[in-house]
Amino acid sequence: MGHNASRMDLGRGRAGSPRQAGFTLLELMVTVAVLAIVLAIAVPSFQGITNRNRLTAITNEVVAAAQLTRMEAIRRNQRVVMCPTTDGSACNGGDWTRVVIREAAAGGEVIREFRFLGRGISVVGSPAITNGNRLSFNSSGFARAGNNAADTSGTIRICTSELDAGENARDLQIAVSRISVTPTGSAGCQAPGNG
């Protein structure tokens, strides 16, 4: 029995107490330090990805609004406008982060309202668009600036203050009947040229 008792004591620490398992304080401190270093590298990178994705999502919403304006003009066989609004129905705003799509005729039907919201997001138009304070398409799907009858080209810039100036903007370029997006940079989200 003495021999078996000595085998049973091998699994015990001091004076018959159970053996302790776990991390030492030093191991825990090293693990926490490594985790802190990894997080210090990963978090800013993740924030950049999140902000770029937010900018892309809002740019896609602006493209959808412009495309809807064009499609409704063709479908309704009349001029349809996209313009900034303060009340959700009239073309009376100056801030392009809230726009309404509506028939151009006085008292025309409101088709849809868009709000391009996000932390640090700005939406500005080129002079061809902001001079008339609206982007419109005629029944053939050709872009018009303001109330002009002539074909036009213009740019709507979507920016975020959450990214560096070299990658903080997307230009939505409208060239008569074509709508395209170009990544760009803009310090302070300056209004683009007519492009």
mmCIF file of C-alpha atoms in Angstrom:
data_model
loop_
_atom_site.group_PDB
_atom_site.id
_atom_site.type_symbol
_atom_site.label_atom_id
_atom_site.label_comp_id
_atom_site.label_asym_id
_atom_site.label_seq_id
_atom_site.Cartn_x
_atom_site.Cartn_y
_atom_site.Cartn_z
ATOM 1 C CA MET A 1 0.000 0.000 0.000
ATOM 2 C CA GLY A 2 2.826 2.337 0.634
ATOM 3 C CA HIS A 3 3.875 1.951 -2.961
ATOM 4 C CA ASN A 4 0.384 2.862 -4.310
ATOM 5 C CA ALA A 5 0.107 5.800 -1.965
ATOM 6 C CA SER A 6 3.267 7.318 -3.385
ATOM 7 C CA ARG A 7 1.796 7.091 -6.902
ATOM 8 C CA MET A 8 -1.332 8.881 -5.805
ATOM 9 C CA ASP A 9 0.732 11.675 -4.306
ATOM 10 C CA LEU A 10 2.431 12.394 -7.662
ATOM 11 C CA GLY A 11 -0.615 14.341 -8.885
ATOM 12 C CA ARG A 12 -0.657 16.570 -5.859
ATOM 13 C CA GLY A 13 1.359 19.641 -5.049
ATOM 14 C CA ARG A 14 2.433 20.531 -1.550
ATOM 15 C CA ALA A 15 1.135 18.656 1.415
ATOM 16 C CA GLY A 16 -1.788 16.964 -0.313
ATOM 17 C CA SER A 17 -3.325 20.058 -1.992
ATOM 18 C CA PRO A 18 -4.518 19.713 -5.640
ATOM 19 C CA ARG A 19 -2.082 20.732 -8.382
ATOM 20 C CA GLN A 20 -2.740 24.255 -9.793
ATOM 21 C CA ALA A 21 -3.279 24.750 -13.551
ATOM 22 C CA GLY A 22 -3.415 28.042 -15.493
ATOM 23 C CA PHE A 23 -1.271 30.968 -16.603
ATOM 24 C CA THR A 24 1.417 32.637 -14.635
ATOM 25 C CA LEU A 25 1.305 36.389 -14.256
ATOM 26 C CA LEU A 26 4.204 36.729 -16.701
ATOM 27 C CA GLU A 27 2.440 34.638 -19.364
ATOM 28 C CA LEU A 28 -0.720 36.688 -18.965
ATOM 29 C CA MET A 29 1.191 39.993 -19.282
ATOM 30 C CA VAL A 30 2.935 38.811 -22.472
ATOM 31 C CA THR A 31 -0.400 37.702 -23.961
ATOM 32 C CA VAL A 32 -2.040 41.046 -23.170
ATOM 33 C CA ALA A 33 0.938 42.951 -24.646
ATOM 34 C CA VAL A 34 0.803 40.940 -27.904
ATOM 35 C CA LEU A 35 -2.967 41.468 -28.118
ATOM 36 C CA ALA A 36 -2.528 45.233 -27.610
ATOM 37 C CA ILE A 37 0.047 45.402 -30.423
ATOM 38 C CA VAL A 38 -2.198 43.466 -32.817
ATOM 39 C CA LEU A 39 -5.187 45.704 -31.997
ATOM 40 C CA ALA A 40 -3.101 48.868 -32.415
ATOM 41 C CA ILE A 41 -2.308 47.748 -35.956
ATOM 42 C CA ALA A 42 -5.738 46.336 -36.876
ATOM 43 C CA VAL A 43 -8.179 48.951 -35.538
ATOM 44 C CA PRO A 44 -7.078 51.933 -37.702
ATOM 45 C CA SER A 45 -7.012 49.683 -40.756
ATOM 46 C CA PHE A 46 -10.521 48.425 -39.979
ATOM 47 C CA GLN A 47 -11.801 51.999 -39.536
ATOM 48 C CA GLY A 48 -10.401 52.911 -42.958
ATOM 49 C CA ILE A 49 -12.167 49.950 -44.550
ATOM 50 C CA THR A 50 -15.421 50.883 -42.811
ATOM 51 C CA ASN A 51 -15.201 54.529 -43.955
ATOM 52 C CA ARG A 52 -14.376 53.545 -47.554
ATOM 53 C CA ASN A 53 -17.345 51.158 -47.574
ATOM 54 C CA ARG A 54 -19.623 53.885 -46.188
ATOM 55 C CA LEU A 55 -18.465 56.284 -48.945
ATOM 56 C CA THR A 56 -19.051 53.601 -51.589
ATOM 57 C CA ALA A 57 -22.534 52.828 -50.246
ATOM 58 C CA ILE A 58 -23.600 56.484 -50.280
ATOM 59 C CA THR A 59 -22.096 56.956 -53.751
ATOM 60 C CA ASN A 60 -24.184 54.004 -54.931
ATOM 61 C CA GLU A 61 -27.287 55.669 -53.459
ATOM 62 C CA VAL A 62 -26.548 58.898 -55.371
ATOM 63 C CA VAL A 63 -26.038 56.876 -58.580
ATOM 64 C CA ALA A 64 -29.356 55.103 -57.941
ATOM 65 C CA ALA A 65 -31.105 58.460 -57.459
ATOM 66 C CA ALA A 66 -29.660 59.846 -60.712
ATOM 67 C CA GLN A 67 -30.535 56.643 -62.604
ATOM 68 C CA LEU A 68 -34.067 56.692 -61.179
ATOM 69 C CA THR A 69 -34.452 60.307 -62.306
ATOM 70 C CA ARG A 70 -33.374 59.355 -65.830
ATOM 71 C CA MET A 71 -35.574 56.232 -65.984
ATOM 72 C CA GLU A 72 -38.651 58.078 -64.692
ATOM 73 C CA ALA A 73 -38.164 60.822 -67.300
ATOM 74 C CA ILE A 74 -38.143 58.200 -70.052
ATOM 75 C CA ARG A 75 -41.018 56.191 -68.546
ATOM 76 C CA ARG A 76 -43.230 59.240 -67.972
ATOM 77 C CA ASN A 77 -42.203 60.816 -71.294
ATOM 78 C CA GLN A 78 -41.564 64.159 -69.597
ATOM 79 C CA ARG A 79 -38.851 66.100 -67.822
ATOM 80 C CA VAL A 80 -37.993 64.818 -64.317
ATOM 81 C CA VAL A 81 -35.651 66.588 -61.889
ATOM 82 C CA MET A 82 -33.434 65.652 -58.961
ATOM 83 C CA CYS A 83 -32.892 68.634 -56.684
ATOM 84 C CA PRO A 84 -32.018 69.528 -53.084
ATOM 85 C CA THR A 85 -34.991 69.973 -50.780
ATOM 86 C CA THR A 86 -35.756 71.095 -47.252
ATOM 87 C CA ASP A 87 -39.358 69.883 -47.094
ATOM 88 C CA GLY A 88 -39.308 66.664 -49.140
ATOM 89 C CA SER A 89 -41.347 68.021 -52.036
ATOM 90 C CA ALA A 90 -40.120 71.377 -53.399
ATOM 91 C CA CYS A 91 -36.764 72.149 -55.033
ATOM 92 C CA ASN A 92 -35.875 74.683 -52.353
ATOM 93 C CA GLY A 93 -32.687 73.439 -50.698
ATOM 94 C CA GLY A 94 -29.005 73.996 -51.138
ATOM 95 C CA ASP A 95 -27.742 70.872 -49.385
ATOM 96 C CA TRP A 96 -27.430 67.933 -51.784
ATOM 97 C CA THR A 97 -27.463 65.388 -48.929
ATOM 98 C CA ARG A 98 -31.287 65.532 -49.102
ATOM 99 C CA VAL A 99 -32.803 65.451 -52.585
ATOM 100 C CA VAL A 100 -36.207 64.921 -54.102
ATOM 101 C CA ILE A 101 -37.019 63.399 -57.478
ATOM 102 C CA ARG A 102 -40.101 64.958 -59.001
ATOM 103 C CA GLU A 103 -41.783 65.891 -62.242
ATOM 104 C CA ALA A 104 -40.383 69.207 -63.463
ATOM 105 C CA ALA A 105 -43.749 70.784 -64.254
ATOM 106 C CA ALA A 106 -45.203 73.125 -61.642
ATOM 107 C CA GLY A 107 -47.235 71.061 -59.204
ATOM 108 C CA GLY A 108 -45.722 67.869 -60.626
ATOM 109 C CA GLU A 109 -45.771 64.607 -58.717
ATOM 110 C CA VAL A 110 -43.053 63.865 -56.166
ATOM 111 C CA ILE A 111 -41.574 60.498 -57.109
ATOM 112 C CA ARG A 112 -39.136 59.835 -54.290
ATOM 113 C CA GLU A 113 -36.974 61.501 -51.650
ATOM 114 C CA PHE A 114 -33.395 60.453 -50.848
ATOM 115 C CA ARG A 115 -31.253 61.305 -47.825
ATOM 116 C CA PHE A 116 -27.542 60.626 -48.185
ATOM 117 C CA LEU A 117 -26.607 60.433 -44.526
ATOM 118 C CA GLY A 118 -23.366 59.418 -42.896
ATOM 119 C CA ARG A 119 -20.781 60.776 -40.489
ATOM 120 C CA GLY A 120 -18.692 63.399 -42.281
ATOM 121 C CA ILE A 121 -20.520 63.006 -45.637
ATOM 122 C CA SER A 122 -20.893 65.964 -48.023
ATOM 123 C CA VAL A 123 -22.512 66.058 -51.467
ATOM 124 C CA VAL A 124 -21.730 69.015 -53.770
ATOM 125 C CA GLY A 125 -22.445 69.731 -57.418
ATOM 126 C CA SER A 126 -20.497 71.331 -60.240
ATOM 127 C CA PRO A 127 -21.535 74.773 -61.557
ATOM 128 C CA ALA A 128 -23.580 73.228 -64.407
ATOM 129 C CA ILE A 129 -25.740 71.515 -61.796
ATOM 130 C CA THR A 130 -25.737 74.007 -58.916
ATOM 131 C CA ASN A 131 -26.479 77.083 -61.073
ATOM 132 C CA GLY A 132 -29.953 75.711 -61.731
ATOM 133 C CA ASN A 133 -29.971 73.907 -58.372
ATOM 134 C CA ARG A 134 -31.203 70.763 -60.069
ATOM 135 C CA LEU A 135 -30.264 67.934 -62.362
ATOM 136 C CA SER A 136 -32.938 67.046 -64.847
ATOM 137 C CA PHE A 137 -33.439 64.546 -67.630
ATOM 138 C CA ASN A 138 -35.747 65.008 -70.596
ATOM 139 C CA SER A 139 -38.081 62.364 -72.034
ATOM 140 C CA SER A 140 -35.205 60.972 -74.146
ATOM 141 C CA GLY A 141 -33.051 60.423 -71.043
ATOM 142 C CA PHE A 142 -30.618 63.255 -71.799
ATOM 143 C CA ALA A 143 -29.290 65.328 -68.890
ATOM 144 C CA ARG A 144 -30.187 68.971 -68.550
ATOM 145 C CA ALA A 145 -28.806 71.428 -66.019
ATOM 146 C CA GLY A 146 -31.378 73.548 -64.272
ATOM 147 C CA ASN A 147 -34.091 74.636 -66.656
ATOM 148 C CA ASN A 148 -31.866 74.669 -69.758
ATOM 149 C CA ALA A 149 -33.047 72.984 -72.926
ATOM 150 C CA ALA A 150 -29.498 72.149 -74.068
ATOM 151 C CA ASP A 151 -27.721 68.881 -73.279
ATOM 152 C CA THR A 152 -25.293 69.214 -70.414
ATOM 153 C CA SER A 153 -22.479 67.539 -68.567
ATOM 154 C CA GLY A 154 -21.925 67.929 -64.863
ATOM 155 C CA THR A 155 -20.475 66.312 -61.787
ATOM 156 C CA ILE A 156 -21.786 65.538 -58.328
ATOM 157 C CA ARG A 157 -19.034 64.957 -55.748
ATOM 158 C CA ILE A 158 -19.609 62.735 -52.725
ATOM 159 C CA CYS A 159 -16.988 63.243 -49.982
ATOM 160 C CA THR A 160 -16.197 62.118 -46.479
ATOM 161 C CA SER A 161 -14.068 63.928 -43.938
ATOM 162 C CA GLU A 162 -13.261 60.553 -42.334
ATOM 163 C CA LEU A 163 -10.636 59.608 -44.982
ATOM 164 C CA ASP A 164 -7.399 61.196 -46.195
ATOM 165 C CA ALA A 165 -7.702 63.779 -48.995
ATOM 166 C CA GLY A 166 -6.300 61.390 -51.603
ATOM 167 C CA GLU A 167 -9.125 58.861 -51.266
ATOM 168 C CA ASN A 168 -12.003 60.763 -49.688
ATOM 169 C CA ALA A 169 -14.226 61.504 -52.701
ATOM 170 C CA ARG A 170 -16.126 59.954 -55.590
ATOM 171 C CA ASP A 171 -17.223 61.973 -58.621
ATOM 172 C CA LEU A 172 -20.512 61.046 -60.236
ATOM 173 C CA GLN A 173 -20.060 62.293 -63.796
ATOM 174 C CA ILE A 174 -23.140 62.910 -65.891
ATOM 175 C CA ALA A 175 -22.392 63.278 -69.596
ATOM 176 C CA VAL A 176 -25.647 63.805 -71.515
ATOM 177 C CA SER A 177 -27.091 60.281 -71.017
ATOM 178 C CA ARG A 178 -24.184 58.454 -69.377
ATOM 179 C CA ILE A 179 -23.626 58.291 -65.617
ATOM 180 C CA SER A 180 -20.264 57.075 -64.303
ATOM 181 C CA VAL A 181 -18.299 57.162 -61.046
ATOM 182 C CA THR A 182 -14.628 58.077 -60.667
ATOM 183 C CA PRO A 183 -12.651 57.839 -57.403
ATOM 184 C CA THR A 184 -10.890 61.108 -56.624
ATOM 185 C CA GLY A 185 -9.529 63.134 -53.744
ATOM 186 C CA SER A 186 -10.719 66.505 -52.557
ATOM 187 C CA ALA A 187 -9.301 68.567 -49.733
ATOM 188 C CA GLY A 188 -12.284 70.007 -47.899
ATOM 189 C CA CYS A 189 -14.774 68.549 -50.412
ATOM 190 C CA GLN A 190 -14.504 71.355 -52.921
ATOM 191 C CA ALA A 191 -17.087 71.586 -55.682
ATOM 192 C CA PRO A 192 -15.954 69.784 -58.843
ATOM 193 C CA GLY A 193 -15.676 71.258 -62.327
ATOM 194 C CA ASN A 194 -18.297 70.489 -64.954
ATOM 195 C CA GLY A 195 -16.126 67.630 -66.268
#
